[in-house]
Short mmCIF file of C-alpha atoms and ligand atoms in Angstrom, two decimals:
data_model
loop_
_atom_site.label_atom_id
_atom_site.label_comp_id
_atom_site.label_asym_id
_atom_site.label_seq_id
_atom_site.Cartn_x
_atom_site.Cartn_y
_atom_site.Cartn_z
CA MET A 1 -1.86 -29.68 -6.29
CA ARG A 2 -0.78 -26.43 -4.60
CA MET A 3 2.81 -25.32 -4.94
CA ASP A 4 5.34 -26.09 -2.21
CA LEU A 5 6.48 -22.56 -1.32
CA ASP A 6 9.94 -23.86 -0.39
CA ASP A 7 10.51 -25.26 -3.88
CA ALA A 8 12.71 -22.64 -5.59
CA SER A 9 12.36 -24.06 -9.09
CA ALA A 10 8.55 -24.21 -8.85
CA LEU A 11 8.54 -20.54 -7.76
CA ALA A 12 10.77 -19.61 -10.69
CA ARG A 13 8.44 -21.36 -13.15
CA VAL A 14 5.33 -19.43 -12.06
CA ASP A 15 7.01 -16.13 -11.17
CA ALA A 16 8.00 -15.47 -14.79
CA HIS A 17 8.65 -11.74 -14.21
CA ALA A 18 10.84 -12.29 -11.14
CA VAL A 19 8.57 -10.40 -8.76
CA ARG A 20 10.38 -12.17 -5.91
CA GLU A 21 13.50 -10.22 -6.87
CA VAL A 22 11.61 -6.92 -7.08
CA LEU A 23 10.21 -7.55 -3.60
CA GLY A 24 13.63 -8.60 -2.29
CA ASP A 25 14.99 -5.27 -3.57
CA PHE A 26 12.33 -3.21 -1.80
CA PRO A 27 14.69 -1.89 0.93
CA ALA A 28 17.15 -0.79 -1.77
CA GLN A 29 14.29 0.76 -3.73
CA CYS A 30 13.29 2.78 -0.64
CA ARG A 31 16.88 4.02 -0.27
CA GLN A 32 16.85 5.07 -3.93
CA GLY A 33 13.51 6.83 -3.45
CA ARG A 34 14.92 8.66 -0.45
CA ALA A 35 17.90 9.91 -2.49
CA VAL A 36 15.80 11.27 -5.36
CA ALA A 37 15.95 15.02 -6.02
CA VAL A 38 12.77 16.82 -5.02
CA PRO A 39 12.09 20.25 -6.55
CA PRO A 40 10.99 22.69 -3.86
CA PRO A 41 7.32 23.64 -4.23
CA ARG A 42 6.63 27.38 -4.43
CA VAL A 43 3.96 27.23 -1.72
CA LYS A 44 5.43 27.16 1.80
CA SER A 45 3.49 25.90 4.80
CA PRO A 46 0.40 24.86 2.82
CA ARG A 47 -2.94 24.82 4.64
CA MET A 48 -3.62 21.37 3.15
CA LEU A 49 -1.82 18.73 1.10
CA VAL A 50 -3.77 16.71 -1.46
CA VAL A 51 -2.23 13.65 -3.08
CA ALA A 52 -4.15 12.99 -6.32
CA ALA A 53 -3.51 9.38 -7.33
CA MET A 54 -5.08 5.99 -8.03
CA GLY A 55 -4.30 2.36 -7.25
CA GLY A 56 -0.67 1.49 -6.57
CA SER A 57 0.38 5.13 -6.78
CA ALA A 58 -2.32 6.20 -4.30
CA ALA A 59 -0.90 3.75 -1.73
CA SER A 60 2.06 6.12 -1.32
CA GLY A 61 -0.39 8.90 -0.41
CA ASP A 62 -2.13 6.62 2.09
CA LEU A 63 1.20 5.94 3.79
CA LEU A 64 1.97 9.66 3.98
CA ALA A 65 -1.50 10.39 5.39
CA ALA A 66 -1.14 7.57 7.94
CA TRP A 67 2.25 8.85 9.08
CA ALA A 68 0.97 12.45 9.16
CA ALA A 69 -2.21 11.66 11.12
CA GLU A 70 -0.51 12.07 14.50
CA GLN A 71 2.30 14.42 13.52
CA VAL A 72 1.10 17.03 11.04
CA ASP A 73 -1.36 19.75 11.95
CA VAL A 74 -2.71 20.31 8.44
CA PRO A 75 -4.94 17.81 6.60
CA VAL A 76 -3.25 15.33 4.26
CA LEU A 77 -5.91 14.06 1.90
CA VAL A 78 -5.64 11.29 -0.70
CA HIS A 79 -7.92 12.13 -3.62
CA ARG A 80 -8.90 9.10 -5.72
CA GLY A 81 -11.04 10.32 -8.57
CA TYR A 82 -11.57 12.92 -11.27
CA GLY A 83 -11.04 16.63 -10.66
CA LEU A 84 -10.41 17.85 -7.13
CA PRO A 85 -12.50 18.17 -3.98
CA ALA A 86 -14.12 21.58 -3.34
CA THR A 87 -11.93 22.06 -0.27
CA ALA A 88 -8.80 22.34 -2.45
CA THR A 89 -8.56 26.12 -2.68
CA ALA A 90 -5.79 28.74 -2.35
CA GLY A 91 -2.96 27.58 -0.09
CA THR A 92 -3.46 23.89 -0.94
CA LEU A 93 -0.49 21.97 -2.31
CA ILE A 94 -1.42 19.30 -4.87
CA VAL A 95 0.90 16.35 -5.45
CA ALA A 96 -0.18 14.51 -8.59
CA SER A 97 1.30 11.03 -8.42
CA SER A 98 0.99 8.47 -11.20
CA TYR A 99 3.70 5.92 -11.89
CA SER A 100 2.76 5.57 -15.58
CA GLY A 101 1.76 9.22 -15.93
CA ASP A 102 -1.23 8.20 -18.03
CA THR A 103 -3.93 7.76 -15.42
CA GLU A 104 -6.81 9.91 -16.61
CA GLU A 105 -8.18 10.72 -13.14
CA VAL A 106 -4.80 12.16 -12.12
CA VAL A 107 -4.41 14.11 -15.36
CA SER A 108 -7.87 15.57 -14.74
CA ALA A 109 -6.85 16.53 -11.17
CA VAL A 110 -3.87 18.48 -12.55
CA THR A 111 -6.03 20.21 -15.16
CA GLU A 112 -8.44 21.24 -12.42
CA ALA A 113 -5.59 22.38 -10.14
CA LEU A 114 -4.24 24.59 -12.92
CA ARG A 115 -7.74 26.02 -13.50
CA ARG A 116 -7.90 26.88 -9.78
CA ARG A 117 -4.33 28.26 -9.94
CA LEU A 118 -3.10 25.84 -7.26
CA GLU A 119 0.50 24.81 -6.75
CA VAL A 120 1.15 21.35 -8.25
CA VAL A 121 4.10 18.96 -7.92
CA VAL A 122 4.09 16.01 -10.33
CA VAL A 123 5.53 12.58 -9.38
CA THR A 124 5.81 10.23 -12.37
CA THR A 125 8.00 8.23 -14.74
CA GLY A 126 6.61 9.97 -17.84
CA GLY A 127 3.40 9.79 -19.88
CA ARG A 128 0.82 12.57 -20.24
CA LEU A 129 1.57 13.86 -16.77
CA ALA A 130 5.25 14.44 -17.61
CA GLY A 131 4.13 16.17 -20.84
CA LEU A 132 1.79 18.45 -18.90
CA ALA A 133 4.51 19.22 -16.33
CA GLY A 134 6.88 20.15 -19.19
CA GLU A 135 4.34 22.38 -20.97
CA ARG A 136 3.21 24.17 -17.82
CA GLY A 137 6.60 24.34 -16.06
CA LEU A 138 5.43 22.32 -13.05
CA PRO A 139 7.98 20.97 -10.57
CA ARG A 140 8.45 17.26 -11.30
CA VAL A 141 9.96 14.33 -9.44
CA VAL A 142 11.39 11.93 -12.06
CA LEU A 143 10.90 8.25 -11.18
CA PRO A 144 12.69 5.28 -12.76
CA GLY A 145 10.41 3.19 -14.99
CA GLY A 146 10.11 -0.52 -15.73
CA LEU A 147 8.10 -1.68 -12.70
CA MET A 148 4.44 -2.26 -11.98
CA PRO A 149 3.14 0.75 -9.98
CA ARG A 150 2.27 -1.31 -6.89
CA MET A 151 5.81 -2.71 -6.91
CA ALA A 152 7.35 0.78 -7.05
CA LEU A 153 6.11 1.90 -3.62
CA GLY A 154 9.59 2.90 -2.41
CA HIS A 155 10.11 5.11 -5.47
CA LEU A 156 6.66 6.65 -5.08
CA PHE A 157 6.52 7.11 -1.30
CA PHE A 158 9.89 8.54 -0.26
CA PRO A 159 9.74 11.53 -2.64
CA LEU A 160 6.35 12.41 -1.08
CA LEU A 161 8.12 12.76 2.28
CA GLY A 162 10.65 14.98 0.50
CA VAL A 163 7.93 17.17 -1.04
CA ALA A 164 6.18 17.51 2.34
CA ALA A 165 9.46 18.48 4.04
CA ALA A 166 10.38 20.92 1.26
CA ALA A 167 6.97 22.57 1.71
CA GLY A 168 7.77 23.10 5.40
CA LEU A 169 5.56 20.31 6.77
CA PRO A 170 6.84 17.93 9.46
CA ALA A 171 8.44 14.76 8.04
CA PRO A 172 10.14 11.75 9.68
CA GLY A 173 13.62 12.54 10.97
CA ALA A 174 16.78 10.74 9.83
CA ALA A 175 16.76 8.34 12.80
CA GLU A 176 13.15 7.27 12.16
CA VAL A 177 13.89 6.70 8.47
CA GLU A 178 17.07 4.72 9.24
CA GLU A 179 15.20 2.50 11.67
CA ALA A 180 12.48 1.90 9.06
CA LEU A 181 15.05 0.92 6.44
CA ALA A 182 16.84 -1.42 8.87
CA THR A 183 13.46 -3.03 9.67
CA LEU A 184 12.86 -3.60 5.95
CA ASP A 185 16.35 -5.14 5.56
CA ASP A 186 15.55 -7.54 8.35
CA LEU A 187 12.15 -8.43 6.84
CA ALA A 188 13.65 -8.96 3.38
CA ALA A 189 15.85 -11.69 4.86
CA ARG A 190 13.06 -13.24 6.95
CA LEU A 191 10.29 -13.22 4.32
CA GLY A 192 12.15 -14.04 1.10
CA PRO A 193 11.85 -17.40 -0.71
CA ALA A 194 15.07 -18.76 0.85
CA THR A 195 13.50 -18.73 4.33
CA PRO A 196 11.52 -21.96 4.75
CA THR A 197 7.84 -21.98 5.70
CA PRO A 198 8.28 -22.88 9.42
CA ASP A 199 10.30 -19.65 9.85
CA ASN A 200 8.55 -17.49 7.26
CA GLU A 201 5.51 -15.51 8.44
CA ALA A 202 4.46 -14.49 4.92
CA LYS A 203 4.44 -18.09 3.63
CA GLN A 204 2.48 -19.23 6.70
CA ILE A 205 -0.20 -16.57 6.20
CA ALA A 206 -0.46 -17.37 2.47
CA LEU A 207 -1.17 -21.01 3.36
CA LEU A 208 -4.16 -19.89 5.47
CA LEU A 209 -5.67 -18.37 2.32
CA ASP A 210 -5.74 -21.60 0.28
CA GLU A 211 -9.42 -22.17 0.93
CA ALA A 212 -10.54 -19.11 2.91
CA LEU A 213 -11.41 -15.53 2.02
CA PRO A 214 -9.23 -13.16 4.05
CA ALA A 215 -10.84 -10.49 6.26
CA ILE A 216 -7.99 -8.12 7.11
CA TYR A 217 -8.61 -5.80 10.04
CA GLY A 218 -6.35 -2.98 11.21
CA GLY A 219 -6.54 -0.27 13.83
CA PRO A 220 -6.24 3.51 13.39
CA SER A 221 -2.73 3.25 11.96
CA SER A 222 -2.60 -0.31 10.57
CA GLN A 223 -5.84 0.11 8.57
CA THR A 224 -3.69 1.64 5.83
CA ALA A 225 -1.76 -1.62 5.63
CA ALA A 226 -5.00 -3.64 5.78
CA TYR A 227 -6.30 -1.89 2.68
CA ARG A 228 -2.98 -2.30 0.91
CA TRP A 229 -2.96 -6.06 1.74
CA LYS A 230 -6.41 -6.28 0.14
CA THR A 231 -5.36 -4.51 -3.06
CA ASP A 232 -2.09 -6.49 -3.31
CA LEU A 233 -4.03 -9.75 -2.90
CA ALA A 234 -6.41 -8.64 -5.68
CA GLU A 235 -3.74 -7.51 -8.14
CA ASN A 236 -0.98 -10.02 -7.41
CA ALA A 237 -2.88 -13.18 -6.38
CA LYS A 238 -6.16 -12.33 -8.17
CA LEU A 239 -7.92 -13.02 -4.89
CA PHE A 240 -10.86 -11.28 -3.21
CA ALA A 241 -10.27 -9.93 0.30
CA LEU A 242 -12.17 -7.86 2.85
CA ALA A 243 -10.43 -5.00 4.61
CA GLY A 244 -11.72 -3.01 7.55
CA ALA A 245 -10.70 -0.96 10.54
CA LEU A 246 -11.37 -1.17 14.26
CA PRO A 247 -13.21 0.24 16.06
CA GLU A 248 -15.69 0.72 13.17
CA VAL A 249 -16.02 -2.96 12.12
CA THR A 250 -17.03 -3.83 15.69
CA HIS A 251 -20.11 -1.68 15.09
CA ASN A 252 -21.26 -3.40 11.89
CA GLU A 253 -19.21 -6.06 10.05
CA ILE A 254 -18.82 -8.16 13.20
CA GLU A 255 -22.46 -9.22 12.73
CA ALA A 256 -21.65 -10.97 9.43
CA TRP A 257 -19.37 -13.33 11.36
CA GLY A 258 -22.41 -14.71 13.17
CA HIS A 259 -23.51 -16.12 9.82
CA ALA A 260 -20.16 -16.78 8.12
CA GLY A 261 -20.70 -20.05 6.26
CA GLN A 262 -18.60 -23.21 6.60
CA ARG A 263 -15.56 -21.54 8.15
CA SER A 264 -14.94 -19.84 4.82
CA VAL A 265 -13.36 -16.60 6.10
CA ALA A 266 -9.94 -16.22 7.77
CA ALA A 267 -9.40 -13.18 10.00
CA LEU A 268 -6.03 -11.46 9.81
CA LEU A 269 -5.68 -8.95 12.64
CA LEU A 270 -2.99 -6.33 12.01
CA ARG A 271 -1.90 -5.13 15.46
CA ASP A 272 0.20 -2.04 16.04
CA ALA A 273 2.22 -1.04 19.12
CA GLY A 274 0.63 2.42 18.96
CA GLU A 275 -2.97 1.20 19.03
CA GLY A 276 -3.52 1.92 22.77
CA PRO A 277 -5.25 -0.13 25.50
CA ALA A 278 -8.87 0.62 24.51
CA LEU A 279 -8.32 -0.67 20.99
CA ALA A 280 -6.31 -3.65 22.27
CA ARG A 281 -9.31 -4.68 24.40
CA ARG A 282 -11.56 -4.32 21.38
CA PHE A 283 -9.26 -6.54 19.26
CA GLU A 284 -9.34 -9.20 22.01
CA ALA A 285 -13.15 -9.07 22.25
CA LEU A 286 -13.52 -9.25 18.47
CA ARG A 287 -11.18 -12.18 18.31
CA ALA A 288 -13.07 -14.12 20.99
CA LEU A 289 -16.42 -13.55 19.30
CA ILE A 290 -15.43 -14.39 15.72
CA ALA A 291 -13.01 -17.28 16.37
CA PRO A 292 -15.71 -20.01 16.45
CA ALA A 293 -16.89 -19.04 12.94
CA ALA A 294 -13.48 -18.35 11.38
CA ALA A 295 -11.43 -20.67 9.19
CA ALA A 296 -8.48 -19.22 11.11
CA VAL A 297 -7.61 -16.16 13.17
CA ARG A 298 -4.07 -14.91 12.85
CA GLU A 299 -2.60 -11.90 14.63
CA VAL A 300 0.17 -10.04 12.88
CA ARG A 301 2.31 -7.58 14.83
CA ALA A 302 3.68 -4.55 13.00
CA PRO A 303 7.49 -4.93 13.02
CA GLY A 304 9.90 -2.22 14.12
CA HIS A 305 9.57 0.60 16.67
CA GLY A 306 8.97 3.96 14.97
CA ARG A 307 5.73 4.77 13.19
CA LEU A 308 7.37 4.71 9.76
CA ALA A 309 8.96 1.29 10.37
CA ARG A 310 5.65 -0.14 11.57
CA LEU A 311 3.72 1.23 8.59
CA LEU A 312 6.22 0.19 5.93
CA GLY A 313 6.97 -3.14 7.62
CA LEU A 314 3.33 -4.23 7.67
CA VAL A 315 2.84 -3.20 4.05
CA TYR A 316 6.00 -5.10 3.05
CA LEU A 317 4.81 -8.23 4.85
CA GLY A 318 1.52 -7.97 2.94
CA GLN A 319 3.37 -7.72 -0.37
CA TRP A 320 5.10 -11.01 0.37
CA VAL A 321 1.83 -12.63 1.52
CA SER A 322 0.19 -11.68 -1.79
CA PHE A 323 3.20 -13.02 -3.69
CA TYR A 324 3.07 -16.41 -1.98
CA ALA A 325 -0.74 -16.54 -2.29
CA ALA A 326 -0.26 -16.04 -6.04
CA MET A 327 2.31 -18.84 -6.12
CA ARG A 328 -0.05 -21.22 -4.29
CA ARG A 329 -2.60 -20.57 -7.06
CA GLY A 330 -0.07 -20.89 -9.87
CA VAL A 331 -0.70 -17.22 -10.79
CA ASP A 332 1.95 -14.87 -12.22
CA PRO A 333 1.70 -11.80 -9.94
CA TRP A 334 2.94 -9.34 -12.58
CA PRO A 335 0.24 -8.97 -15.29
CA ILE A 336 -3.07 -7.20 -14.60
CA PRO A 337 -5.08 -8.08 -17.72
CA LEU A 338 -8.44 -6.72 -16.60
CA ILE A 339 -7.07 -3.35 -15.45
CA ASP A 340 -5.22 -3.08 -18.77
CA ALA A 341 -8.32 -4.07 -20.76
CA LEU A 342 -10.42 -1.49 -18.94
CA LYS A 343 -7.84 1.25 -19.57
CA ARG A 344 -7.76 0.29 -23.27
CA ARG A 345 -11.56 0.50 -23.51
CA LEU A 346 -11.59 3.97 -21.96
CA ALA A 347 -8.55 5.32 -23.84
CA PRO A 348 -9.33 8.53 -25.75
O1 PA5 B 401 -0.93 -1.37 -9.41
C1 PA5 B 401 -1.37 -1.02 -10.50
O2 PA5 B 401 -0.84 -1.34 -11.57
C2 PA5 B 401 -2.60 -0.11 -10.57
O3 PA5 B 401 -3.25 -0.10 -9.33
C3 PA5 B 401 -2.17 1.30 -10.97
O4 PA5 B 401 -1.37 1.86 -9.95
C4 PA5 B 401 -3.37 2.20 -11.24
O5 PA5 B 401 -4.13 1.69 -12.32
C5 PA5 B 401 -2.96 3.62 -11.55
O6 PA5 B 401 -1.92 3.67 -12.48
P1 PA5 B 401 -0.66 4.61 -12.17
O7 PA5 B 401 -0.11 4.15 -10.87
O8 PA5 B 401 0.26 4.39 -13.31
O9 PA5 B 401 -1.21 6.00 -12.10
#
């Protein structure tokens, strides 16, 4: 028996760590993240910005890179891995972001940045990264602790905008940020547990995933959200998902739909007002061709007007979808036992 998503007491029984409250507070968390003090980096007008991060912390870098793609004339690169890429040389600003501060890939990126004498800003709650920042006198953004990294996106992301602005790079203006925050306020009301399924987009999408594997496709801007939906579904609902981006998937993955078995895959198409007419035509053609094989095809429109609102709004909707998908499976979205076990195995 799957849970009735409109049953508040059933939600409370499974959601033992009150993730629904953390998600409901996301707009407030973003406002807090925006107000956080950002130490000015010593390098001004960097020739490149590298965000070194993993998992939930790296998502903040993806959002920055997605916002920057059409507005910033220097590369913004998200580095997921050990060390640093060869292209990170003099004039590159490194932002090392790890919510726990103990992620070994990020610690190794900082060690390598120091070896190359690059400017580093650290974003963390504590851990080894905070220790390193203290020892080496690195500028540090201090984050509040107590959350799971993927649920601290507002704390992690907004200081990145502050670091970029302090380094002299373009960043969203006050009006764009205000509109994004207002969009999140509106979504918090529309997607929270108190809004019943017939009016709640996140609950409706979660229901589509009861028996079907989600294939989440975005465009040039919404692909960032598509990937984040996939990782939230994995970590929160313990559910596999595919994520891809148009136009690329129309040159390869589309073929798999011709052989998708037993209507076992549901397509979630993340559409964005900025995608342009060529991409819109491609979404329509993809939809027509895959619909006969799909368990369901659902289009999701990025809410809000400005680029920041559309990016954050889609990601926020995905967080709620993963929460309700977890509830339908009777899964507590908070713990991540396999990630923890792997970190324990690798601990020095
Ligand atoms: O969401 C999570 O808990 C993970 O994806 C972590 O973010 C990831 O393991 C990296 O840890 P941290 O964000 O603390 O650097």
